[in-house]
Tab-separated table of C-alpha atoms and ligand atoms in Angstrom:
chain	number	residue	atom	x	y	z
A	535	MET	CA	0.000	0.000	0.000
A	536	LEU	CA	2.767	2.389	1.000
A	537	ARG	CA	4.751	1.563	-2.114
A	538	LEU	CA	1.754	2.231	-4.268
A	539	ARG	CA	1.301	5.648	-2.760
A	540	LEU	CA	4.987	6.508	-3.173
A	541	PHE	CA	5.196	5.485	-6.753
A	542	PRO	CA	3.467	8.450	-8.368
A	543	THR	CA	5.616	10.840	-6.323
A	544	LEU	CA	8.829	9.179	-7.426
A	545	LEU	CA	7.658	9.147	-10.977
A	546	ALA	CA	6.760	12.829	-10.798
A	547	LEU	CA	10.181	13.613	-9.303
A	548	ALA	CA	12.011	11.671	-11.966
A	549	MET	CA	10.043	13.427	-14.654
A	550	TYR	CA	10.649	16.788	-13.063
A	551	SER	CA	14.430	16.366	-12.964
A	552	ALA	CA	14.494	15.130	-16.560
A	553	VAL	CA	12.691	18.278	-17.635
A	554	ALA	CA	14.904	20.453	-15.445
A	555	THR	CA	18.090	19.193	-17.107
A	556	ALA	CA	16.623	19.389	-20.596
A	557	GLU	CA	15.416	22.926	-20.087
A	558	HIS	CA	18.272	25.191	-19.137
A	559	GLU	CA	17.322	27.917	-16.713
A	560	TYR	CA	18.415	31.373	-17.829
A	561	ASP	CA	21.240	32.762	-15.695
A	562	PRO	CA	21.473	36.547	-16.239
A	563	ASP	CA	24.666	36.944	-14.138
A	564	ASN	CA	26.449	34.370	-16.232
A	565	ALA	CA	25.172	36.109	-19.372
A	566	ARG	CA	26.540	39.469	-18.220
A	567	ASP	CA	29.948	37.905	-17.549
A	568	ILE	CA	30.043	36.351	-21.004
A	569	ASN	CA	28.986	39.626	-22.571
A	570	GLU	CA	32.115	41.300	-21.227
A	571	VAL	CA	34.110	39.190	-23.665
A	572	CYS	CA	31.754	39.911	-26.559
A	573	ALA	CA	31.757	43.624	-25.742
A	574	GLY	CA	35.461	43.773	-26.561
A	575	CYS	CA	34.360	43.781	-30.204
A	576	HIS	CA	30.563	44.135	-30.308
A	577	GLU	CA	30.440	46.904	-27.648
A	578	GLU	CA	28.688	47.010	-24.300
A	579	PHE	CA	25.117	46.782	-25.574
A	580	GLY	CA	25.825	44.574	-28.582
A	581	GLN	CA	25.499	47.558	-30.897
A	582	GLY	CA	28.595	46.565	-32.876
A	583	GLY	CA	31.077	49.011	-34.248
A	584	LYS	CA	33.777	50.135	-36.638
A	585	GLN	CA	31.105	50.769	-39.305
A	586	GLY	CA	30.119	47.136	-39.332
A	587	LYS	CA	33.451	45.406	-39.007
A	588	TYR	CA	31.693	44.133	-35.880
A	589	PRO	CA	27.976	43.569	-36.533
A	590	ARG	CA	25.195	44.567	-34.251
A	591	ILE	CA	24.174	41.510	-32.227
A	592	ALA	CA	21.654	43.179	-29.874
A	593	GLY	CA	18.014	42.332	-30.442
A	594	LEU	CA	18.592	39.538	-32.950
A	595	PRO	CA	16.222	36.563	-32.581
A	596	LYS	CA	17.378	34.192	-29.855
A	597	ASN	CA	17.355	31.074	-32.001
A	598	TYR	CA	19.217	32.873	-34.750
A	599	LEU	CA	21.966	33.911	-32.300
A	600	LYS	CA	22.203	30.402	-30.947
A	601	LYS	CA	22.451	28.915	-34.378
A	602	GLN	CA	25.196	31.311	-35.503
A	603	LEU	CA	27.248	30.642	-32.375
A	604	LEU	CA	26.990	26.906	-33.002
A	605	LEU	CA	27.948	27.409	-36.653
A	606	PHE	CA	31.017	29.411	-35.566
A	607	GLN	CA	31.872	26.761	-32.996
A	608	ASP	CA	31.644	23.981	-35.561
A	609	ARG	CA	33.510	26.159	-38.068
A	610	GLU	CA	30.682	25.884	-40.541
A	611	ARG	CA	30.496	29.651	-40.773
A	612	PRO	CA	33.891	31.314	-41.070
A	613	ASN	CA	34.800	33.875	-38.418
A	614	MET	CA	38.510	34.025	-37.581
A	615	PRO	CA	38.314	36.851	-35.027
A	616	MET	CA	35.808	34.905	-32.918
A	617	VAL	CA	37.302	31.412	-33.125
A	618	GLU	CA	39.027	31.437	-29.731
A	619	HIS	CA	35.944	32.853	-28.003
A	620	VAL	CA	33.489	30.209	-29.199
A	621	GLU	CA	35.422	27.002	-28.578
A	622	LYS	CA	33.384	24.460	-26.623
A	623	ARG	CA	35.572	24.894	-23.548
A	624	GLN	CA	35.123	28.662	-23.684
A	625	LEU	CA	31.454	28.616	-24.577
A	626	PRO	CA	29.603	25.431	-23.628
A	627	LEU	CA	25.969	24.970	-24.646
A	628	ASP	CA	24.566	26.479	-21.441
A	629	ASP	CA	26.615	29.630	-22.052
A	630	ILE	CA	25.354	29.806	-25.624
A	631	GLU	CA	21.803	29.630	-24.252
A	632	ASP	CA	22.451	32.380	-21.699
A	633	ILE	CA	24.219	34.848	-23.961
A	634	SER	CA	21.658	34.320	-26.747
A	635	THR	CA	18.780	35.055	-24.393
A	636	TYR	CA	20.614	38.085	-22.999
A	637	LEU	CA	21.433	39.636	-26.377
A	638	SER	CA	18.031	38.939	-27.892
A	639	ARG	CA	16.426	40.963	-25.086
A	640	ILE	CA	18.487	44.128	-25.626
A	641	LYS	CA	16.450	46.835	-27.307
A	642	LEU	CA	18.438	49.547	-29.062
A	643	LYS	CA	16.818	52.865	-29.869
A	644	THR	CA	17.338	54.824	-33.068
A	645	ARG	CA	16.751	58.196	-31.440
A	646	LEU	CA	16.273	59.751	-28.032
A	647	PRO	CA	12.880	61.182	-27.152
A	648	PRO	CA	13.073	64.941	-26.561
A	649	VAL	CA	13.287	65.977	-22.897
A	650	ASP	CA	13.429	69.203	-21.004
A	651	GLU	CA	16.786	69.209	-19.204
A	652	ASN	CA	15.549	71.902	-16.847
A	653	SER	CA	12.525	69.981	-15.652
A	654	PRO	CA	12.736	68.775	-12.013
A	655	GLY	CA	12.374	65.109	-13.084
A	656	PHE	CA	15.423	65.248	-15.392
A	657	ASN	CA	17.967	62.570	-14.580
A	658	ALA	CA	21.267	63.201	-16.347
A	659	TYR	CA	22.670	59.776	-15.551
A	660	ALA	CA	19.607	57.937	-16.867
A	661	ARG	CA	19.791	60.079	-19.999
A	662	LEU	CA	23.426	59.161	-20.516
A	663	ARG	CA	22.631	55.442	-20.164
A	664	GLU	CA	19.795	55.831	-22.631
A	665	ALA	CA	22.103	57.553	-25.118
A	666	LYS	CA	24.418	54.560	-25.004
A	667	HIS	CA	21.586	52.356	-26.287
A	668	LEU	CA	21.373	54.335	-29.499
A	669	MET	CA	22.218	52.932	-32.859
A	670	GLN	CA	21.283	54.257	-36.242
A	671	VAL	CA	22.614	52.972	-39.522
A	672	PRO	CA	23.965	55.790	-41.717
A	673	ARG	CA	22.090	56.342	-44.962
A	674	ALA	CA	23.590	54.050	-47.616
A	675	GLU	CA	24.057	55.083	-51.224
A	676	GLY	CA	21.552	53.911	-53.828
A	677	ASP	CA	18.041	54.384	-55.194
A	678	ILE	CA	15.734	54.018	-52.197
A	679	GLU	CA	12.561	53.764	-54.224
A	680	LYS	CA	13.850	51.064	-56.560
A	681	GLY	CA	15.383	49.222	-53.629
A	682	GLY	CA	12.086	49.233	-51.741
A	683	LYS	CA	10.305	47.665	-54.708
A	684	ILE	CA	12.850	44.884	-55.081
A	685	TYR	CA	12.872	44.332	-51.333
A	686	HIS	CA	9.121	43.945	-51.190
A	687	ARG	CA	9.076	41.515	-54.062
A	688	GLU	CA	12.072	39.401	-53.091
A	689	CYS	CA	12.945	39.715	-49.417
A	690	ARG	CA	9.874	40.758	-47.465
A	691	SER	CA	8.336	37.286	-47.264
A	692	CYS	CA	11.194	36.193	-44.988
A	693	HIS	CA	12.775	39.352	-43.542
A	694	GLY	CA	9.477	41.087	-42.783
A	695	GLU	CA	7.582	44.133	-43.986
A	696	LYS	CA	10.193	46.686	-42.833
A	697	GLY	CA	13.213	44.415	-42.707
A	698	LEU	CA	12.909	43.853	-38.980
A	699	GLY	CA	13.120	40.072	-39.259
A	700	LYS	CA	10.630	37.419	-38.304
A	701	LYS	CA	10.696	34.679	-35.699
A	702	ASP	CA	14.095	33.030	-36.289
A	703	ILE	CA	15.049	35.136	-39.319
A	704	PRO	CA	17.440	38.037	-38.686
A	705	PRO	CA	16.546	41.681	-39.240
A	706	LEU	CA	18.348	43.554	-42.017
A	707	THR	CA	17.090	46.982	-40.938
A	708	GLY	CA	19.311	48.318	-38.164
A	709	GLN	CA	22.295	46.253	-39.252
A	710	TYR	CA	25.452	47.865	-40.685
A	711	THR	CA	25.431	48.048	-44.476
A	712	GLN	CA	29.092	47.096	-44.736
A	713	TYR	CA	28.452	43.948	-42.710
A	714	LEU	CA	25.445	43.030	-44.866
A	715	TRP	CA	27.589	43.327	-48.009
A	716	ARG	CA	30.156	40.990	-46.504
A	717	GLN	CA	27.410	38.432	-45.877
A	718	VAL	CA	26.111	38.724	-49.443
A	719	ASP	CA	29.607	37.817	-50.617
A	720	ARG	CA	29.757	34.908	-48.187
A	721	PHE	CA	26.430	33.578	-49.472
A	722	LEU	CA	27.560	33.937	-53.088
A	723	LYS	CA	30.861	32.179	-52.362
A	724	GLY	CA	29.019	29.370	-50.596
A	725	GLU	CA	30.683	30.119	-47.234
A	726	ARG	CA	27.253	30.616	-45.657
A	727	ILE	CA	23.900	29.060	-46.482
A	728	HIS	CA	21.165	31.607	-46.941
A	729	ASP	CA	18.048	29.472	-46.724
A	730	GLU	CA	18.591	26.235	-44.898
A	731	ASP	CA	15.359	24.741	-46.220
A	732	GLU	CA	16.596	25.210	-49.776
A	733	PRO	CA	20.397	25.155	-49.464
A	734	ASP	CA	20.910	25.093	-53.227
A	735	ASP	CA	18.639	28.024	-53.791
A	736	GLU	CA	21.077	30.871	-54.334
A	737	LEU	CA	18.705	33.622	-53.335
A	738	LEU	CA	20.980	36.521	-54.156
A	739	LYS	CA	22.740	35.376	-57.290
A	740	ASP	CA	20.164	36.795	-59.729
A	741	PHE	CA	20.625	40.365	-58.528
A	742	SER	CA	23.109	42.870	-59.882
A	743	ARG	CA	25.363	44.708	-57.413
A	744	GLU	CA	23.342	47.799	-58.205
A	745	GLU	CA	20.060	46.151	-57.223
A	746	ILE	CA	21.518	44.941	-53.934
A	747	ARG	CA	22.935	48.415	-53.342
A	748	ASP	CA	19.420	49.848	-53.842
A	749	ILE	CA	17.902	47.326	-51.413
A	750	PHE	CA	20.511	48.288	-48.797
A	751	ALA	CA	19.791	51.993	-49.408
A	752	TRP	CA	16.098	51.352	-48.705
A	753	LEU	CA	16.912	49.305	-45.591
A	754	SER	CA	19.244	52.005	-44.255
A	755	VAL	CA	16.409	54.536	-43.966
A	756	GLN	CA	13.846	52.216	-42.382
A	757	ASP	CA	15.235	52.994	-38.929
A	758	ASP	CA	15.213	56.797	-39.402
B	1002	HEC	C1	37.671	39.592	-31.421
B	1002	HEC	C2	36.424	40.195	-31.838
B	1002	HEC	C3	35.128	39.484	-31.500
B	1002	HEC	C4	34.702	39.021	-30.270
B	1002	HEC	C5	35.431	39.064	-28.932
B	1002	HEC	C6	33.375	38.487	-30.476
B	1002	HEC	N1	33.000	38.640	-31.789
B	1002	HEC	FE1	31.219	38.138	-32.607
B	1002	HEC	N2	31.856	38.696	-34.462
B	1002	HEC	C7	33.080	39.260	-34.729
B	1002	HEC	C8	33.176	39.552	-36.155
B	1002	HEC	C9	34.358	40.160	-36.884
B	1002	HEC	C10	31.942	39.150	-36.730
B	1002	HEC	C11	31.531	39.245	-38.202
B	1002	HEC	C12	31.905	38.021	-38.988
B	1002	HEC	C13	31.516	38.157	-40.449
B	1002	HEC	O1	31.728	39.223	-41.015
B	1002	HEC	O2	30.967	37.211	-41.006
B	1002	HEC	C14	31.136	38.614	-35.628
B	1002	HEC	C15	29.871	38.090	-35.793
B	1002	HEC	C16	29.067	37.671	-34.756
B	1002	HEC	C17	27.710	37.190	-34.911
B	1002	HEC	C18	26.914	37.082	-36.208
B	1002	HEC	C19	25.906	38.193	-36.315
B	1002	HEC	C20	24.888	37.965	-37.415
B	1002	HEC	O3	24.103	38.887	-37.685
B	1002	HEC	O4	24.874	36.888	-38.005
B	1002	HEC	C21	27.263	36.841	-33.666
B	1002	HEC	C22	25.900	36.275	-33.309
B	1002	HEC	C23	28.329	37.119	-32.735
B	1002	HEC	N3	29.418	37.628	-33.423
B	1002	HEC	C24	28.243	36.900	-31.372
B	1002	HEC	C25	29.299	37.075	-30.478
B	1002	HEC	C26	29.235	36.726	-29.074
B	1002	HEC	C27	28.000	36.183	-28.371
B	1002	HEC	C28	30.461	36.987	-28.538
B	1002	HEC	C29	30.923	36.767	-27.115
B	1002	HEC	C30	30.869	35.403	-26.649
B	1002	HEC	C31	31.295	37.513	-29.616
B	1002	HEC	N4	30.563	37.545	-30.770
B	1002	HEC	C32	32.617	37.901	-29.481
B	1002	HEC	C33	34.067	39.545	-33.804
B	1002	HEC	C34	34.033	39.230	-32.457
B	1003	HEC	C1	13.223	32.164	-48.092
B	1003	HEC	C2	13.499	33.124	-47.053
B	1003	HEC	C3	14.449	34.276	-47.350
B	1003	HEC	C4	14.378	35.184	-48.378
B	1003	HEC	C5	13.353	35.269	-49.491
B	1003	HEC	C6	15.484	36.104	-48.153
B	1003	HEC	N1	16.200	35.739	-47.041
B	1003	HEC	FE1	17.881	36.649	-46.333
B	1003	HEC	N2	17.991	35.278	-44.816
B	1003	HEC	C7	17.108	34.248	-44.623
B	1003	HEC	C8	17.554	33.442	-43.493
B	1003	HEC	C9	16.871	32.209	-42.944
B	1003	HEC	C10	18.756	34.048	-43.014
B	1003	HEC	C11	19.633	33.547	-41.876
B	1003	HEC	C12	20.578	32.496	-42.414
B	1003	HEC	C13	21.321	31.770	-41.332
B	1003	HEC	O1	20.653	31.181	-40.472
B	1003	HEC	O2	22.548	31.798	-41.302
B	1003	HEC	C14	18.996	35.205	-43.876
B	1003	HEC	C15	20.083	36.058	-43.732
B	1003	HEC	C16	20.348	37.141	-44.573
B	1003	HEC	C17	21.495	38.021	-44.436
B	1003	HEC	C18	22.564	37.940	-43.352
B	1003	HEC	C19	22.079	38.638	-42.095
B	1003	HEC	C20	23.038	38.579	-40.942
B	1003	HEC	O3	22.718	39.154	-39.876
B	1003	HEC	O4	24.128	37.988	-41.049
B	1003	HEC	C21	21.395	38.935	-45.451
B	1003	HEC	C22	22.377	40.056	-45.750
B	1003	HEC	C23	20.191	38.644	-46.209
B	1003	HEC	N3	19.580	37.534	-45.656
B	1003	HEC	C24	19.756	39.381	-47.280
B	1003	HEC	C25	18.595	39.096	-48.010
B	1003	HEC	C26	18.098	39.908	-49.106
B	1003	HEC	C27	18.764	41.187	-49.605
B	1003	HEC	C28	16.984	39.281	-49.593
B	1003	HEC	C29	16.129	39.673	-50.792
B	1003	HEC	C30	16.844	39.888	-52.047
B	1003	HEC	C31	16.776	38.093	-48.789
B	1003	HEC	N4	17.761	38.021	-47.825
B	1003	HEC	C32	15.746	37.192	-48.977
B	1003	HEC	C33	15.985	33.962	-45.369
B	1003	HEC	C34	15.588	34.635	-46.524
């Protein structure tokens, strides 16, 4: 009788611990520690820098971040500067989970709301912190109108109405133009796969450089 009553409890416990190990619990302190390494190149709030030598990584979809880190780790996506920082010993799976959650939750602004610095509620320190979360892509050269048309026909279905990405697909708006160009070249050289569901579908190969330039011009003003 006793054993019968215990059984469901034990079963529930066993099931609980199986779920607990399968589902990693987000550790924000660990994430902040890891981000100190990333910030050496991608800056404190993941806003990237050096005109796109280092891409923006803040606010990208969590699963996209995770996937790219695993691709770097497995050397399936080339990235020499990051190699030593993504080795399994440096960045085990739990760390990849934590830093991906952390970065995906950072919201960067494109402009600061106007405030009255003389009002009694004005907090200079808070304002300074807010200013550090700013990122706006400089206007890229090209025909914005033409670019918008091509974008809507060819890219919107996956990258979203205004280029802000969708579910696990990265945004293009708010990302450095120079970095985006580098990725186009990687896709065309076969160093990266654009659409995993159709790996042989070379999405960008039918466009001229000028058409891609126009798309990037349109994207660069979507965050104005
Ligand atoms: C030594 C410099 C350096 C450090 C440190 C670094 N990165 Fe990077 N990272 C880069 C460079 C350069 C690229 C762009 C590679 C390319 O052009 O394809 C990049 C690209 C990325 C991308 C791809 C972005 C996208 O849109 O696909 C992610 C994600 C990323 N880094 C995350 C991280 C994380 C997380 C850390 C910390 C654990 C980190 N990086 C540390 C240099 C660095
Ligand atoms: C069928 C869906 C689909 C279409 C259509 C599509 N993309 Fe993508 N794109 C993706 C996916 C998925 C990724 C992420 C690939 C990965 O996981 O590495 C991506 C990534 C990118 C990247 C790299 C972003 C980064 O942060 O590294 C660029 C640049 C890009 N796409 C440009 C374009 C442009 C320009 C068009 C239109 C001409 C376009 N894409 C159309 C699915 C699509």
